[in-house]
Amino acid sequence: MPATPAEASSPRYDRTAAAILDAAAHTLAEHGGSANMAEVAAAAGVSRATLYRYYPSRGALLQALAAQALAEAGSRIADAGLDRCPVPEAIERIVRALLTVGDRYTVLLSEQVQPDPTEADRAVGDHLRAVIARGIGEGVLRDDLPAEVIHQLFGGLLAASVKLVGERQLGLEETAAATTTLFLDGARRP
């Protein structure tokens, strides 16, 4: 049975939920989609009954991980100072922030877990759209494609980059540099 609202607001509940999510992120990053709830419970140091009290299903656990990943990404993006640097540097900061967070949550892509779209826009999408609009306005990014198309293409490139880092095909810094260069050289005004 899921926790009551009073239980869910207690500090003990918060610590246990955080420990479970941290263990789930590590376990799923290490073992991928094959990791089961028993492995997550063992890694968190809790019983399976406790795990299921907090997250009644694997889907609920993955949704909570998605919300945590989005909050971390949003925090990194908000702290990146995107409006105080040139557009190419802002793009690089976005890439690095999302790859840093995404490395822990690669399993969410393979499991096709979708965060809340409104929250995703607030935390990440709106910031990215602002940088793209500024880039188009300043003549740094091409203007022959709608900004939303550039945004979607960049999002696809970011998703592929997170997978590359998660699969250890490239290191985080190498992937960030390659992604930034690929996007900017392909999206700059001809």
Coordinates of N, CA, C and O in Angstrom, one line a residue, residues 9-153:
S9 N 5.3 13.0 3.9 CA 5.9 14.3 4.2 C 6.9 14.2 5.3 O 7.5 15.2 5.7
S10 N 7.1 13.0 5.9 CA 8.1 12.9 7.0 C 9.5 12.9 6.5 O 9.8 12.4 5.4
P11 N 10.5 13.4 7.3 CA 11.9 13.4 6.9 C 12.4 12.0 6.7 O 13.2 11.7 5.8
R12 N 11.9 11.0 7.5 CA 12.3 9.6 7.4 C 11.9 9.1 6.0 O 12.7 8.4 5.3
Y13 N 10.7 9.4 5.6 CA 10.2 9.0 4.3 C 11.0 9.6 3.2 O 11.4 8.9 2.3
D14 N 11.4 10.9 3.3 CA 12.2 11.5 2.3 C 13.5 10.9 2.2 O 14.0 10.7 1.1
R15 N 14.2 10.6 3.3 CA 15.5 9.9 3.3 C 15.4 8.6 2.6 O 16.3 8.2 1.8
T16 N 14.4 7.8 3.0 CA 14.3 6.5 2.4 C 14.0 6.5 1.0 O 14.6 5.8 0.2
A17 N 13.1 7.4 0.6 CA 12.8 7.6 -0.9 C 14.0 8.0 -1.6 O 14.3 7.5 -2.7
A18 N 14.8 8.9 -1.1 CA 16.0 9.4 -1.8 C 17.0 8.2 -1.9 O 17.6 8.1 -2.9
A19 N 17.1 7.4 -0.8 CA 18.1 6.3 -0.9 C 17.6 5.3 -1.9 O 18.5 4.7 -2.7
I20 N 16.4 5.0 -2.0 CA 15.8 4.1 -3.0 C 16.1 4.6 -4.4 O 16.6 3.9 -5.3
L21 N 15.8 5.9 -4.6 CA 16.0 6.5 -6.0 C 17.5 6.5 -6.3 O 17.9 6.2 -7.5
D22 N 18.3 6.8 -5.4 CA 19.8 6.8 -5.7 C 20.2 5.4 -6.0 O 21.0 5.2 -7.0
A23 N 19.8 4.4 -5.2 CA 20.2 3.0 -5.5 C 19.6 2.6 -6.8 O 20.3 1.8 -7.6
A24 N 18.4 3.0 -7.1 CA 17.8 2.6 -8.4 C 18.6 3.2 -9.6 O 18.8 2.5 -10.6
A25 N 19.0 4.4 -9.5 CA 19.8 5.1 -10.5 C 21.1 4.3 -10.8 O 21.4 4.0 -11.9
H26 N 21.8 4.0 -9.7 CA 23.0 3.3 -9.8 C 22.8 1.9 -10.3 O 23.6 1.4 -11.3
T27 N 21.9 1.2 -9.8 CA 21.6 -0.2 -10.2 C 21.2 -0.3 -11.7 O 21.7 -1.1 -12.5
L28 N 20.3 0.6 -12.1 CA 19.8 0.6 -13.4 C 20.8 1.1 -14.4 O 20.9 0.6 -15.5
A29 N 21.7 2.0 -14.0 CA 22.8 2.4 -14.9 C 23.8 1.3 -15.1 O 24.3 1.2 -16.2
E30 N 24.0 0.5 -14.0 CA 25.0 -0.5 -14.1 C 24.4 -1.8 -14.8 O 25.1 -2.4 -15.7
H31 N 23.2 -2.1 -14.6 CA 22.6 -3.4 -15.1 C 21.6 -3.1 -16.2 O 21.2 -4.1 -16.8
G32 N 21.3 -1.9 -16.5 CA 20.3 -1.6 -17.5 C 18.9 -2.1 -17.2 O 18.6 -2.3 -16.0
G33 N 18.1 -2.3 -18.2 CA 16.7 -2.6 -18.0 C 16.5 -4.0 -17.4 O 15.4 -4.4 -17.0
S34 N 17.6 -4.8 -17.4 CA 17.5 -6.2 -16.8 C 17.5 -6.2 -15.3 O 17.1 -7.2 -14.6
A35 N 17.8 -5.0 -14.6 CA 17.8 -5.0 -13.2 C 16.4 -5.1 -12.7 O 15.5 -4.5 -13.2
N36 N 16.2 -5.9 -11.6 CA 14.8 -6.0 -11.1 C 14.7 -5.3 -9.7 O 15.6 -4.8 -9.2
M37 N 13.5 -5.3 -9.3 CA 13.1 -4.6 -8.0 C 13.9 -5.1 -6.8 O 14.3 -4.4 -5.9
A38 N 14.1 -6.4 -6.8 CA 14.9 -7.0 -5.7 C 16.3 -6.5 -5.6 O 16.8 -6.2 -4.6
E39 N 16.9 -6.3 -6.8 CA 18.3 -5.8 -6.8 C 18.3 -4.3 -6.4 O 19.2 -3.9 -5.7
V40 N 17.3 -3.6 -6.8 CA 17.2 -2.2 -6.3 C 17.0 -2.1 -4.8 O 17.7 -1.3 -4.1
A41 N 16.1 -3.0 -4.3 CA 15.9 -3.0 -2.8 C 17.2 -3.3 -2.1 O 17.6 -2.7 -1.1
A42 N 17.9 -4.3 -2.6 CA 19.2 -4.7 -1.9 C 20.2 -3.6 -2.0 O 20.9 -3.3 -1.0
A43 N 20.3 -2.9 -3.1 CA 21.2 -1.8 -3.2 C 20.9 -0.7 -2.3 O 21.8 0.0 -1.8
A44 N 19.6 -0.5 -2.1 CA 19.1 0.6 -1.2 C 19.2 0.2 0.3 O 19.0 1.1 1.1
G45 N 19.4 -1.0 0.5 CA 19.4 -1.5 1.9 C 18.1 -1.5 2.6 O 17.9 -1.3 3.8
V46 N 17.0 -1.8 1.8 CA 15.7 -1.9 2.3 C 15.1 -3.2 1.8 O 15.6 -3.8 0.9
S47 N 14.0 -3.6 2.5 CA 13.4 -4.8 2.1 C 12.5 -4.6 0.8 O 12.2 -3.4 0.5
R48 N 12.2 -5.6 0.1 CA 11.3 -5.5 -1.1 C 10.0 -4.9 -0.7 O 9.4 -4.1 -1.4
A49 N 9.5 -5.3 0.5 CA 8.2 -4.7 1.0 C 8.3 -3.2 1.2 O 7.4 -2.5 0.8
T50 N 9.4 -2.7 1.7 CA 9.6 -1.3 1.8 C 9.7 -0.6 0.5 O 9.0 0.4 0.3
L51 N 10.4 -1.2 -0.4 CA 10.5 -0.6 -1.8 C 9.1 -0.5 -2.4 O 8.8 0.5 -2.9
Y52 N 8.3 -1.6 -2.3 CA 7.0 -1.6 -2.9 C 6.1 -0.6 -2.2 O 5.1 -0.1 -2.7
R53 N 6.3 -0.3 -0.9 CA 5.5 0.6 -0.2 C 5.7 2.0 -0.8 O 4.8 2.8 -0.9
Y54 N 7.0 2.3 -1.1 CA 7.3 3.6 -1.7 C 7.0 3.7 -3.2 O 6.5 4.7 -3.6
Y55 N 7.3 2.6 -3.9 CA 7.1 2.6 -5.3 C 6.4 1.3 -5.7 O 7.1 0.2 -5.8
P56 N 5.1 1.3 -5.8 CA 4.3 0.0 -5.9 C 4.6 -0.8 -7.2 O 4.2 -1.9 -7.3
S57 N 5.3 -0.2 -8.1 CA 5.6 -0.9 -9.4 C 6.9 -0.4 -10.0 O 7.4 0.7 -9.6
R58 N 7.4 -1.2 -10.9 CA 8.6 -0.7 -11.6 C 8.3 0.6 -12.3 O 9.2 1.5 -12.4
G59 N 7.1 0.6 -12.9 CA 6.7 1.9 -13.6 C 6.7 3.1 -12.7 O 7.2 4.2 -13.1
A60 N 6.2 2.9 -11.5 CA 6.2 4.0 -10.5 C 7.6 4.4 -10.2 O 7.9 5.6 -10.0
L61 N 8.5 3.5 -10.0 CA 9.9 3.8 -9.7 C 10.5 4.5 -10.8 O 11.2 5.5 -10.6
L62 N 10.3 4.1 -12.1 CA 10.9 4.7 -13.2 C 10.3 6.2 -13.4 O 11.1 7.1 -13.8
Q63 N 9.1 6.3 -13.1 CA 8.5 7.7 -13.2 C 9.1 8.6 -12.1 O 9.4 9.8 -12.4
A64 N 9.3 8.1 -10.9 CA 10.0 8.9 -9.9 C 11.4 9.2 -10.3 O 11.9 10.3 -10.1
L65 N 12.1 8.3 -10.9 CA 13.5 8.5 -11.4 C 13.4 9.6 -12.5 O 14.3 10.5 -12.5
A66 N 12.4 9.5 -13.4 CA 12.3 10.5 -14.4 C 12.1 11.9 -13.8 O 12.7 12.9 -14.3
A67 N 11.3 12.0 -12.8 CA 11.0 13.3 -12.1 C 12.3 13.8 -11.5 O 12.6 15.0 -11.6
Q68 N 13.1 12.9 -10.9 CA 14.3 13.3 -10.2 C 15.3 13.7 -11.3 O 16.0 14.8 -11.1
A69 N 15.4 13.0 -12.4 CA 16.4 13.4 -13.4 C 16.0 14.8 -14.0 O 16.9 15.6 -14.2
L70 N 14.7 15.0 -14.2 CA 14.3 16.3 -14.7 C 14.6 17.4 -13.7 O 15.0 18.5 -14.2
A71 N 14.4 17.2 -12.5 CA 14.7 18.2 -11.5 C 16.2 18.5 -11.4 O 16.6 19.7 -11.4
E72 N 17.0 17.5 -11.5 CA 18.5 17.7 -11.6 C 18.9 18.4 -12.8 O 19.7 19.3 -12.8
A73 N 18.3 18.0 -14.0 CA 18.7 18.7 -15.2 C 18.2 20.1 -15.2 O 19.0 21.0 -15.6
G74 N 17.0 20.4 -14.7 CA 16.5 21.7 -14.6 C 17.4 22.6 -13.7 O 17.7 23.8 -14.0
S75 N 17.9 22.0 -12.6 CA 18.7 22.8 -11.7 C 20.0 23.1 -12.3 O 20.5 24.3 -12.2
R76 N 20.6 22.2 -13.0 CA 21.9 22.4 -13.7 C 21.7 23.5 -14.8 O 22.6 24.4 -15.0
I77 N 20.6 23.4 -15.6 CA 20.4 24.4 -16.6 C 20.1 25.7 -16.1 O 20.7 26.7 -16.6
A78 N 19.4 25.8 -15.0 CA 19.1 27.1 -14.3 C 20.4 27.8 -13.8 O 20.5 29.0 -13.8
D79 N 21.3 26.9 -13.4 CA 22.6 27.4 -12.8 C 23.6 27.7 -13.9 O 24.7 28.2 -13.6
A80 N 23.3 27.4 -15.2 CA 24.4 27.5 -16.2 C 24.6 28.9 -16.7 O 25.6 29.1 -17.5
G81 N 23.8 29.9 -16.4 CA 24.0 31.2 -16.8 C 23.9 31.4 -18.3 O 24.7 32.1 -19.0
L82 N 22.9 30.7 -18.9 CA 22.8 30.7 -20.4 C 22.6 32.1 -21.0 O 23.1 32.3 -22.1
D83 N 22.0 33.0 -20.3 CA 21.7 34.3 -20.9 C 22.9 35.2 -20.7 O 22.9 36.3 -21.3
R84 N 23.9 34.8 -20.0 CA 25.1 35.6 -19.8 C 26.3 35.2 -20.7 O 27.4 35.7 -20.4
C85 N 26.1 34.3 -21.6 CA 27.2 33.9 -22.4 C 26.8 33.8 -23.9 O 25.6 33.8 -24.2
P86 N 27.8 33.8 -24.8 CA 27.5 33.7 -26.2 C 26.7 32.4 -26.5 O 26.9 31.4 -25.8
V87 N 25.9 32.4 -27.5 CA 25.1 31.3 -27.9 C 25.9 29.9 -28.0 O 25.5 28.9 -27.5
P88 N 27.0 29.9 -28.7 CA 27.8 28.7 -28.8 C 28.2 28.1 -27.4 O 28.1 26.9 -27.2
E89 N 28.6 29.0 -26.5 CA 28.9 28.6 -25.2 C 27.7 28.1 -24.4 O 27.7 27.1 -23.7
A90 N 26.5 28.8 -24.6 CA 25.3 28.3 -24.0 C 24.9 26.9 -24.4 O 24.5 26.1 -23.6
I91 N 25.0 26.7 -25.7 CA 24.7 25.3 -26.3 C 25.7 24.3 -25.6 O 25.2 23.2 -25.2
E92 N 26.9 24.6 -25.5 CA 27.9 23.7 -24.9 C 27.5 23.5 -23.4 O 27.6 22.3 -22.9
R93 N 27.1 24.5 -22.7 CA 26.7 24.3 -21.3 C 25.5 23.5 -21.2 O 25.4 22.7 -20.2
I94 N 24.5 23.6 -22.1 CA 23.3 22.8 -22.1 C 23.7 21.3 -22.3 O 23.3 20.4 -21.6
V95 N 24.5 21.1 -23.3 CA 25.0 19.7 -23.6 C 25.7 19.1 -22.4 O 25.3 18.0 -22.0
R96 N 26.6 19.8 -21.8 CA 27.4 19.3 -20.7 C 26.4 19.0 -19.5 O 26.5 18.0 -18.8
A97 N 25.5 19.9 -19.2 CA 24.6 19.7 -18.1 C 23.7 18.5 -18.3 O 23.6 17.7 -17.4
L98 N 23.2 18.4 -19.5 CA 22.3 17.2 -19.7 C 23.0 15.9 -19.8 O 22.5 14.9 -19.3
L99 N 24.2 15.9 -20.3 CA 25.0 14.7 -20.3 C 25.4 14.3 -18.9 O 25.5 13.1 -18.6
T100 N 25.8 15.2 -18.1 CA 26.2 14.9 -16.7 C 25.0 14.3 -16.0 O 25.2 13.3 -15.3
V101 N 23.8 14.8 -16.1 CA 22.7 14.2 -15.5 C 22.2 13.0 -16.2 O 22.0 12.0 -15.5
G102 N 22.2 13.0 -17.5 CA 21.8 11.8 -18.3 C 22.6 10.6 -18.1 O 22.0 9.5 -18.2
D103 N 23.8 10.7 -17.8 CA 24.7 9.5 -17.6 C 24.1 8.6 -16.5 O 24.2 7.4 -16.6
R104 N 23.5 9.2 -15.4 CA 22.9 8.4 -14.4 C 21.6 7.8 -14.7 O 21.1 6.9 -14.1
Y105 N 20.9 8.4 -15.7 CA 19.6 8.0 -16.0 C 19.4 7.5 -17.4 O 18.3 7.6 -18.0
T106 N 20.4 6.9 -18.0 CA 20.3 6.4 -19.3 C 19.2 5.4 -19.5 O 18.6 5.3 -20.5
V107 N 18.9 4.6 -18.5 CA 17.9 3.6 -18.5 C 16.5 4.2 -18.9 O 15.7 3.5 -19.5
L108 N 16.3 5.4 -18.5 CA 15.0 6.1 -18.8 C 14.8 6.2 -20.3 O 13.7 6.0 -20.8
L109 N 15.9 6.4 -21.1 CA 15.8 6.4 -22.5 C 15.5 5.0 -23.1 O 14.6 4.8 -23.9
S110 N 16.2 4.0 -22.6 CA 16.0 2.7 -23.2 C 14.6 2.1 -22.8 O 14.0 1.3 -23.5
E111 N 14.1 2.5 -21.6 CA 12.8 2.1 -21.2 C 11.7 3.0 -21.7 O 10.5 2.8 -21.4
Q112 N 12.1 4.0 -22.4 CA 11.2 5.0 -23.0 C 10.2 5.6 -22.0 O 9.0 5.7 -22.2
V113 N 10.8 6.0 -20.9 CA 10.0 6.7 -19.8 C 10.0 8.1 -20.2 O 11.0 8.8 -20.4
Q114 N 8.8 8.7 -20.3 CA 8.6 10.1 -20.6 C 8.2 10.9 -19.4 O 7.3 10.6 -18.7
P115 N 9.0 12.0 -19.1 CA 8.7 12.8 -18.0 C 7.4 13.6 -18.4 O 7.0 13.7 -19.5
D116 N 6.8 14.3 -17.4 CA 5.7 15.1 -17.6 C 6.1 16.2 -18.6 O 7.1 17.0 -18.3
P117 N 5.4 16.4 -19.7 CA 5.8 17.3 -20.8 C 5.8 18.8 -20.3 O 6.7 19.6 -20.7
T118 N 4.9 19.2 -19.5 CA 4.8 20.5 -19.0 C 6.0 20.8 -18.1 O 6.7 21.8 -18.2
E119 N 6.3 19.9 -17.2 CA 7.5 20.0 -16.3 C 8.8 20.0 -17.1 O 9.7 20.7 -16.8
A120 N 8.9 19.1 -18.1 CA 10.1 19.1 -19.0 C 10.3 20.4 -19.7 O 11.4 20.9 -19.8
D121 N 9.2 21.0 -20.2 CA 9.4 22.3 -20.8 C 9.8 23.4 -19.8 O 10.7 24.1 -20.1
R122 N 9.2 23.4 -18.6 CA 9.6 24.3 -17.6 C 11.1 24.2 -17.2 O 11.8 25.2 -17.1
A123 N 11.5 23.0 -17.0 CA 12.8 22.7 -16.5 C 13.9 22.8 -17.5 O 15.0 23.3 -17.2
V124 N 13.7 22.4 -18.7 CA 14.7 22.3 -19.7 C 14.3 23.0 -21.1 O 15.0 23.8 -21.6
G125 N 13.2 22.6 -21.6 CA 12.7 23.0 -22.9 C 12.7 24.5 -23.1 O 13.1 25.0 -24.2
D126 N 12.1 25.2 -22.2 CA 12.0 26.7 -22.3 C 13.3 27.4 -22.4 O 13.5 28.3 -23.2
H127 N 14.3 26.9 -21.6 CA 15.6 27.4 -21.6 C 16.3 27.2 -22.9 O 16.9 28.1 -23.5
L128 N 16.1 26.0 -23.4 CA 16.7 25.6 -24.7 C 16.1 26.4 -25.8 O 16.8 27.0 -26.7
R129 N 14.8 26.6 -25.8 CA 14.1 27.4 -26.8 C 14.6 28.9 -26.8 O 14.8 29.5 -27.9
A130 N 14.8 29.4 -25.6 CA 15.3 30.8 -25.5 C 16.7 30.9 -26.1 O 17.0 31.9 -26.8
V131 N 17.6 29.9 -25.9 CA 18.9 30.0 -26.5 C 18.8 29.9 -28.0 O 19.5 30.6 -28.7
I132 N 18.0 29.0 -28.5 CA 17.8 28.8 -29.9 C 17.3 30.1 -30.6 O 17.8 30.6 -31.6
A133 N 16.3 30.7 -29.9 CA 15.7 31.9 -30.5 C 16.7 33.1 -30.5 O 16.8 33.8 -31.4
R134 N 17.5 33.1 -29.4 CA 18.6 34.2 -29.3 C 19.6 33.9 -30.4 O 20.1 34.8 -31.1
G135 N 19.9 32.6 -30.6 CA 20.9 32.3 -31.7 C 20.4 32.6 -33.1 O 21.2 33.2 -33.9
I136 N 19.2 32.4 -33.3 CA 18.6 32.8 -34.6 C 18.6 34.3 -34.8 O 19.0 34.9 -35.8
G137 N 18.1 35.0 -33.7 CA 18.1 36.5 -33.7 C 19.4 37.1 -33.9 O 19.5 38.2 -34.6
E138 N 20.5 36.5 -33.3 CA 21.8 37.1 -33.5 C 22.5 36.7 -34.7 O 23.7 37.1 -35.0
G139 N 21.9 35.8 -35.5 CA 22.5 35.3 -36.7 C 23.6 34.2 -36.5 O 24.3 33.9 -37.4
V140 N 23.6 33.6 -35.3 CA 24.5 32.6 -35.0 C 24.0 31.2 -35.6 O 24.7 30.4 -36.1
L141 N 22.7 31.0 -35.4 CA 22.0 29.8 -35.9 C 21.2 30.2 -37.1 O 20.8 31.3 -37.3
R142 N 21.1 29.2 -37.9 CA 20.3 29.3 -39.2 C 18.9 29.8 -39.0 O 18.3 29.4 -38.0
D143 N 18.4 30.5 -40.0 CA 17.0 31.0 -39.8 C 16.1 30.4 -40.9 O 15.0 30.9 -41.1
D144 N 16.6 29.5 -41.7 CA 15.8 28.9 -42.7 C 14.9 27.7 -42.2 O 14.1 27.2 -43.0
L145 N 15.1 27.4 -41.0 CA 14.3 26.3 -40.3 C 13.6 27.0 -39.2 O 14.1 27.8 -38.5
P146 N 12.3 26.6 -38.9 CA 11.6 27.1 -37.7 C 12.4 26.7 -36.4 O 13.0 25.6 -36.4
A147 N 12.4 27.6 -35.5 CA 13.1 27.3 -34.2 C 12.7 26.0 -33.6 O 13.5 25.3 -33.0
E148 N 11.4 25.7 -33.7 CA 10.9 24.4 -33.1 C 11.5 23.2 -33.7 O 11.8 22.2 -33.1
V149 N 11.8 23.3 -35.0 CA 12.4 22.2 -35.7 C 13.9 22.0 -35.3 O 14.4 20.9 -35.0
I150 N 14.6 23.2 -35.1 CA 15.9 23.1 -34.6 C 15.9 22.5 -33.2 O 16.8 21.7 -32.8
H151 N 15.0 22.9 -32.4 CA 14.8 22.4 -31.0 C 14.7 20.9 -31.0 O 15.3 20.2 -30.3
Q152 N 13.8 20.4 -31.9 CA 13.5 19.0 -31.9 C 14.8 18.2 -32.4 O 15.1 17.1 -31.9
L153 N 15.4 18.7 -33.4 CA 16.6 18.1 -33.9 C 17.7 18.1 -32.9 O 18.4 17.0 -32.7

